[in-house]
Every structure is written in structure tokens, then in C-alpha cells.
Short mmCIF file of C-alpha atoms in Angstrom, two decimals:
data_model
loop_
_atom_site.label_atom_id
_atom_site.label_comp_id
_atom_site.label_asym_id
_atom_site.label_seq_id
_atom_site.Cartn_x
_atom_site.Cartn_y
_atom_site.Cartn_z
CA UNK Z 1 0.00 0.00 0.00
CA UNK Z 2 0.90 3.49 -0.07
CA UNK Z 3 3.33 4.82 2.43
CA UNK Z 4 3.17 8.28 4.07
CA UNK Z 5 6.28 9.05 6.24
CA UNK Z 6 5.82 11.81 8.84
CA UNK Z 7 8.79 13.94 11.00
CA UNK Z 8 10.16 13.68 13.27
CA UNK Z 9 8.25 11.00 15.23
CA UNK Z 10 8.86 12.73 19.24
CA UNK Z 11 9.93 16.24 19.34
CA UNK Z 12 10.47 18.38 22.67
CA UNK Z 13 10.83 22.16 22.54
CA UNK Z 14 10.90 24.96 25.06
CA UNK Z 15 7.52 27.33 25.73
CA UNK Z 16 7.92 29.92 22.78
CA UNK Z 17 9.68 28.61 20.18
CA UNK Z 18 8.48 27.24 16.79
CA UNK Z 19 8.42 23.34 15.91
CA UNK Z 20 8.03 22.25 12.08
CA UNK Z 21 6.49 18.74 11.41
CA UNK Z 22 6.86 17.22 7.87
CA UNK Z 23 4.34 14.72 6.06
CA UNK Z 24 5.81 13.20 2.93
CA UNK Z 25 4.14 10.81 0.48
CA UNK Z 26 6.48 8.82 -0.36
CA UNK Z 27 5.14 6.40 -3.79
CA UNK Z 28 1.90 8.61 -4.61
CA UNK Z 29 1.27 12.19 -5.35
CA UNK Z 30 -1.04 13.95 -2.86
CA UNK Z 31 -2.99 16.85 -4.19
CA UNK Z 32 -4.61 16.86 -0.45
CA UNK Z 33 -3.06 15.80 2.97
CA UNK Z 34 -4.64 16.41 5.90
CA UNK Z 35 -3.60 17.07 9.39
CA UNK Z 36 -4.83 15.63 12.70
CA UNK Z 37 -4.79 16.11 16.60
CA UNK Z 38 -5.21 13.51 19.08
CA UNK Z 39 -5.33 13.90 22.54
CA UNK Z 40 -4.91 11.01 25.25
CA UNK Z 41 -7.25 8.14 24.75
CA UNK Z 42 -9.16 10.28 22.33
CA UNK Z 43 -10.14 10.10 18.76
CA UNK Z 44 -8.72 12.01 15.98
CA UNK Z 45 -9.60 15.74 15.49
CA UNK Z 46 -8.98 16.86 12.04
CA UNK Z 47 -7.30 20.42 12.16
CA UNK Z 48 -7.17 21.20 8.43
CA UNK Z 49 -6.95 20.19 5.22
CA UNK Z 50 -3.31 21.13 3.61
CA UNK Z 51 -4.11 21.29 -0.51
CA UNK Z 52 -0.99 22.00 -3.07
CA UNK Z 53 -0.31 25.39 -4.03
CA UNK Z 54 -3.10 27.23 -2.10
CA UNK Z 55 -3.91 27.96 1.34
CA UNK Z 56 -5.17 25.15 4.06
CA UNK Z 57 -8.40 25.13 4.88
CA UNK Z 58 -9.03 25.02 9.15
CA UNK Z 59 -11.44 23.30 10.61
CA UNK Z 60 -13.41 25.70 12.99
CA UNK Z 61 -11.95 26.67 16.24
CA UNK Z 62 -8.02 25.79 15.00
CA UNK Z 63 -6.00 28.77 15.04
CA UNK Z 64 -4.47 29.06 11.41
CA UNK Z 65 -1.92 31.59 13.01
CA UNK Z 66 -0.60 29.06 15.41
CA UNK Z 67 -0.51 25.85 13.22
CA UNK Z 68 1.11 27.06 10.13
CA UNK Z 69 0.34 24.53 6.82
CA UNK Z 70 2.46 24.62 3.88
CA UNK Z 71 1.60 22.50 1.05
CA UNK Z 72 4.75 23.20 -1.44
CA UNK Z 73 4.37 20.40 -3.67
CA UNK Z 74 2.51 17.26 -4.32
CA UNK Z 75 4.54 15.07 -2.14
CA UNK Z 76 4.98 17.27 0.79
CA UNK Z 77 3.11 19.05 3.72
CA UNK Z 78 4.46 20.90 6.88
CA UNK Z 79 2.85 21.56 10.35
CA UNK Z 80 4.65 24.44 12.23
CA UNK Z 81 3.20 24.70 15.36
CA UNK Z 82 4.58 28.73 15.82
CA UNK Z 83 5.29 29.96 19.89
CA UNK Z 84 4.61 26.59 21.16
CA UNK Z 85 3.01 26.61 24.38
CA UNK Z 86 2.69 23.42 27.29
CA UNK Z 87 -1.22 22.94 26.17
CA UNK Z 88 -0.14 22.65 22.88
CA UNK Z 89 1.67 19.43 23.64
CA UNK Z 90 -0.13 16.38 21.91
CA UNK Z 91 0.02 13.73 19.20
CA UNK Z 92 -0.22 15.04 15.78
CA UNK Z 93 -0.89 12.70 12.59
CA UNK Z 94 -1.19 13.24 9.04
CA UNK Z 95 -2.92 11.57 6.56
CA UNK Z 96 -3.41 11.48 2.26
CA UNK Z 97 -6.12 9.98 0.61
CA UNK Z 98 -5.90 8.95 -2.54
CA UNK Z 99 -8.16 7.22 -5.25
CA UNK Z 100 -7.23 4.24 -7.41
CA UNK Z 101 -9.17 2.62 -9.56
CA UNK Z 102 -12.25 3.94 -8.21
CA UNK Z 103 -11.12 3.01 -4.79
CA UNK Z 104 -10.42 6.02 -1.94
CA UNK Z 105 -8.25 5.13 0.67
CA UNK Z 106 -6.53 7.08 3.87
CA UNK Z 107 -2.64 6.63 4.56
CA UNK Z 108 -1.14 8.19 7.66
CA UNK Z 109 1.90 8.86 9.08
CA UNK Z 110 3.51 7.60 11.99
CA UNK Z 111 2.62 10.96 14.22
CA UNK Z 112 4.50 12.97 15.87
CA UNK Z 113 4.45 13.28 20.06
CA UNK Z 114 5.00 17.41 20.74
CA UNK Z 115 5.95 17.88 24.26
CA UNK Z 116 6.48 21.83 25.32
CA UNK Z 117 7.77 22.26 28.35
CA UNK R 1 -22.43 17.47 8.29
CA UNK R 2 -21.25 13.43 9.11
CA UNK R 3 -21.00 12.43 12.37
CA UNK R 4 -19.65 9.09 13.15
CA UNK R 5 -20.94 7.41 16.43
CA UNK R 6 -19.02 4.69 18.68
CA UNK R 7 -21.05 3.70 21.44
CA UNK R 8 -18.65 1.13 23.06
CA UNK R 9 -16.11 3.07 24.92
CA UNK R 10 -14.30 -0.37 25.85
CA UNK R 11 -14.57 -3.97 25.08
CA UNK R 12 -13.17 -7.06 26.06
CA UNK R 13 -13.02 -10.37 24.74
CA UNK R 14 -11.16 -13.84 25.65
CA UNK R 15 -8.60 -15.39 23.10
CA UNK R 16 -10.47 -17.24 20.48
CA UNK R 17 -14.04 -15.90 21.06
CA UNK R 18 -15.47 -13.50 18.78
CA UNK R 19 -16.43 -9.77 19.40
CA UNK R 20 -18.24 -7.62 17.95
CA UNK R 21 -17.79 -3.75 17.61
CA UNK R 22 -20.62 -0.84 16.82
CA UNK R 23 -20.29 1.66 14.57
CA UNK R 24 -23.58 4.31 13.74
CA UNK R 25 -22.74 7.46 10.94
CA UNK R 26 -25.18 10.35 9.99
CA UNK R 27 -25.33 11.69 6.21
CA UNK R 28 -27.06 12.78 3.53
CA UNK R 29 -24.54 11.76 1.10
CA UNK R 30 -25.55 8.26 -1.32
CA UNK R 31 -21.75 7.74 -2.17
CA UNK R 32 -19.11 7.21 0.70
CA UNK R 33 -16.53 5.03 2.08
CA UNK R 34 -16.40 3.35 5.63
CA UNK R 35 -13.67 2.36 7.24
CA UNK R 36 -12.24 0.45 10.35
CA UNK R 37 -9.24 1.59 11.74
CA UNK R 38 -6.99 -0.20 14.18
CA UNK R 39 -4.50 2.39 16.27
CA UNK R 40 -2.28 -0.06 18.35
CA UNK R 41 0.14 1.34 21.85
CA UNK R 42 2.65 2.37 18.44
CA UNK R 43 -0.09 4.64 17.74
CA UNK R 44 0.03 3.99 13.92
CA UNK R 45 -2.79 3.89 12.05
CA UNK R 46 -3.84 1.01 10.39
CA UNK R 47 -6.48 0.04 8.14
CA UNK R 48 -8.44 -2.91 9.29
CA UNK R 49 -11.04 -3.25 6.58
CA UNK R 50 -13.21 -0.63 4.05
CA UNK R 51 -16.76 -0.88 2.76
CA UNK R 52 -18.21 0.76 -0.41
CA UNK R 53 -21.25 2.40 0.51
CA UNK R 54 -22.54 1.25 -3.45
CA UNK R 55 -22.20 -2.19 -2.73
CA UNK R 56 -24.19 -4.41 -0.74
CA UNK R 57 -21.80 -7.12 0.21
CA UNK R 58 -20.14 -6.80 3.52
CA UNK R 59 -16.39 -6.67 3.30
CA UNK R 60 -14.16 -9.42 4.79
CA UNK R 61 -10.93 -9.28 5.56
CA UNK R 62 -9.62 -12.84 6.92
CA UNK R 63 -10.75 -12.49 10.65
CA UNK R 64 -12.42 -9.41 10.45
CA UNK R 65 -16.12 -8.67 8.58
CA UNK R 66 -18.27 -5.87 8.60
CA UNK R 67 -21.88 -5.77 8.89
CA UNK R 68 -23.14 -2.95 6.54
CA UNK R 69 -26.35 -2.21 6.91
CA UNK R 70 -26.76 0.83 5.26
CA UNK R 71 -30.34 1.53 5.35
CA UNK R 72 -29.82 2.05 9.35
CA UNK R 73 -26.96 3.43 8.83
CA UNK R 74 -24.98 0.84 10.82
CA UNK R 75 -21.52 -0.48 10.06
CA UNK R 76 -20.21 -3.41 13.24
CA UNK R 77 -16.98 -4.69 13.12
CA UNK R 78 -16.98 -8.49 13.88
CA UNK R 79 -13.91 -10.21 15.00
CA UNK R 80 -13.36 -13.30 14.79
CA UNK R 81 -11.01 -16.15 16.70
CA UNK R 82 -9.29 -12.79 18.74
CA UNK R 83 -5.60 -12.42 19.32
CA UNK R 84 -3.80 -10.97 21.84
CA UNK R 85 -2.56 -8.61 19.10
CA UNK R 86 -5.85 -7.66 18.37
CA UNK R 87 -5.74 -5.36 21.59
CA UNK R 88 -6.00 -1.92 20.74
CA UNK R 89 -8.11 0.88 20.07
CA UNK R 90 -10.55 0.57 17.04
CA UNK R 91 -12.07 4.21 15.07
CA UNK R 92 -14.87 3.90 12.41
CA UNK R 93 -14.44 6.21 9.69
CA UNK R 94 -16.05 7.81 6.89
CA UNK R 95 -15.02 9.44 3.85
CA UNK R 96 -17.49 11.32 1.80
CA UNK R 97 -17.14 14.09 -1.06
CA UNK R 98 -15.63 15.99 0.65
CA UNK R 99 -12.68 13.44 0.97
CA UNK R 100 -12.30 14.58 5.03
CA UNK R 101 -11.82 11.60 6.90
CA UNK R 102 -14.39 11.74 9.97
CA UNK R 103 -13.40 9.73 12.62
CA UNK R 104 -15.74 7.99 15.60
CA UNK R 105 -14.42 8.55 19.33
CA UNK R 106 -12.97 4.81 19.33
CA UNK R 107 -13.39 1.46 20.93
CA UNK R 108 -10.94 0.10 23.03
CA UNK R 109 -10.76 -3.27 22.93
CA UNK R 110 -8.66 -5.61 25.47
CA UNK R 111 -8.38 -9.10 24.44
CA UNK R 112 -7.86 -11.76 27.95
CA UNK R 113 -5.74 -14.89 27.63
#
């Protein structure tokens, strides 16, 4: 199946500073990636949807000035979660669908733990 | 807008027996996808089985099958002869038009020697 590789997989910062996840596909092109928040023992929260060449679209009640999405190309997508703060520390996952052969199918990364402290 | 609903916070089954996870969604929409999803300790995703919403068969994938019953908009996840590595937490999902995957609040399912 398709592979989507996300980085880094655990990433600790200080209060304040800026922290850049990446989401690669790594055998398929993804026109749209998406990016997800999941706290402990909950489900997954979809914070926006990162689309190639034009601005993300945030689901309502995510700040877009505090999780930064950049969608350069069709293989890659970053997360910068800007002036990290402790209640910002969580699991973040990515995710592209794509459709083959009719079929539509999710892939996600491996997630990255943020810890602020 | 789809909601997905999970009305099994936790589950537990003995080695070998069979279980059975619930899984309601809400739309409007005549063409979707449904997934289950399988998020072990790792906390990698991983895709358990998928149903077309266009066919009527339920999917089966080895061990696991789905009950589809789309009229009541009800899609169970039956396991069958459980594993210890079957332990995890379990999300039903749905993908519509929009291509947003929507996500149910989980199962956790604990599987006793």
C-alpha cells in the first residue's frame, strides 16, 4: 500500500519557540493531505486540510496563526506549530487519501508526540 | 455534516471468542466510504477493513467482517477467533465528497488470555 512518512516522530521544545512537522508521500502524489490532533485516549480531530499550491483550509476553532500549513508540492506538507506553548503538547498525525481505480483510501503517518515544556 | 458514532467506549473479549464492535454514521450523502481503523500502543494507524457504501456485500478481511447495513446506517466490526494482538483501540471512519476523513471517538478493545 501506499506509504506516508511523517517527521520527526517525538519532538520536545521549550515554551515559545516554533516546531516544524513534515508529512511526505512517499510512492503517490497527494494533491490533499490532511492534518490531525489527538489527545490522550481520544479520537482524531482533524485540524485542516493542507491542498498543493493554495492555502489550508481550518477546521473551525483551529487557530491558522498558530498551526502554520504549507503545502509546497505534491509530495509534501508541513505543520509548524509557531510559539509553542505546554497545552499545545499532543500527538499530531497526518494523513493522504488517494483514489485508485475507483477506490479512496486514507494513509497516515507515523505521528509525531509534541511535548512543550 | 457526518458524524460518526461509537457507542462502546471499551470492550473485552477472551482469546479465540469473537467480538463484535458498533459503529452508527449520519449523512445525507448516497456515495461514501467506511472504514475500520486499528491504532495499536505504536499509535500507527492502520487500516483494518473498508466498505463501499454502493455495494451491498459486507467486506471481509480474513478475521475481520463488517456488517453494513446501510439503510440504518450501521456499520459493526466483527472479530473473529481474537488475538492478543488484536488489543487496541478501534475508530470507524467515513469518507465522503468531501474526501475529510471523519473519525468515531474509538473502541478500546482488550483481548484476555
Amino acid at each position: 500500500g501506499a506509504v506516508v512518512s511523517q517527521h520527526p516522530s517525538r519532538v520536545i521544545c521549550k515554551s515559545g519557540t516554533s516546531v516544524k512537522i513534515e508529512c511526505r508521500s512517499l510512492d503517490f502524489q497527494a494533491t490533499t493531505m490532511f492534518w490531525y490532533r489527538q489527545f490522550p485516549k481520544q479520537s482524531l480531530m482533524l485540524m485542516a486540510t493542507s491542498n498543493e499550491g493554495s492555502k489550508a483550509t481550518y477546521e473551525q476553532g483551529v487557530e491558522k496563526d498558530k498551526f502554520l500549513i504549507n503545502h509546497a508540492s505534491l509530495t509534501l506538507s508541513t505543520l509548524t506549530v509557531t510559539s509553542a506553548h505546554p497545552e499545545d503538547s499532543s500527538f499530531y498525525i497526518c494523513s493522504a487519501s488517494t483514489t485508485n481505480r475507483g477506490r479512496t483510501e486514507a494513509f497516515f503517518g507515523q505521528g509525531t508526540r509534541l511535548t512543550v515544556v | 455534516a457526518q458524524t460518526v458514532t461509537q457507542s462502546q467506549p471499551e470492550m473485552s473479549v477472551q482469546e479465540a471468542e469473537t467480538v463484535t464492535l458498533s459503529c452508527t454514521y449520519d449523512t445525507s450523502e448516497s456515495d461514501y466510504y467506511l472504514f475500520w481503523y486499528k491504532q495499536p500502543p505504536s499509535r500507527q494507524m492502520i487500516l483494518v477493513i473498508r466498505q463501499e457504501a454502493y455495494k451491498q456485500q459486507n467486506a471481509t478481511e480474513n478475521r475481520f467482517s463488517v456488517n453494513f447495513q446501510k439503510a440504518a446506517k450501521s456499520f459493526s466490526l466483527k472479530i473473529s477467533d481474537s488475538q492478543l494482538g488484536d488489543a487496541a483501540m478501534y475508530f470507524c471512519a467515513y469518507i465522503g465528497n468531501t474526501d475529510k476523513l471523519i473519525f468515531g471517538t474509538g473502541t478500546r478493545l482488550q483481548v484476555f488470555p
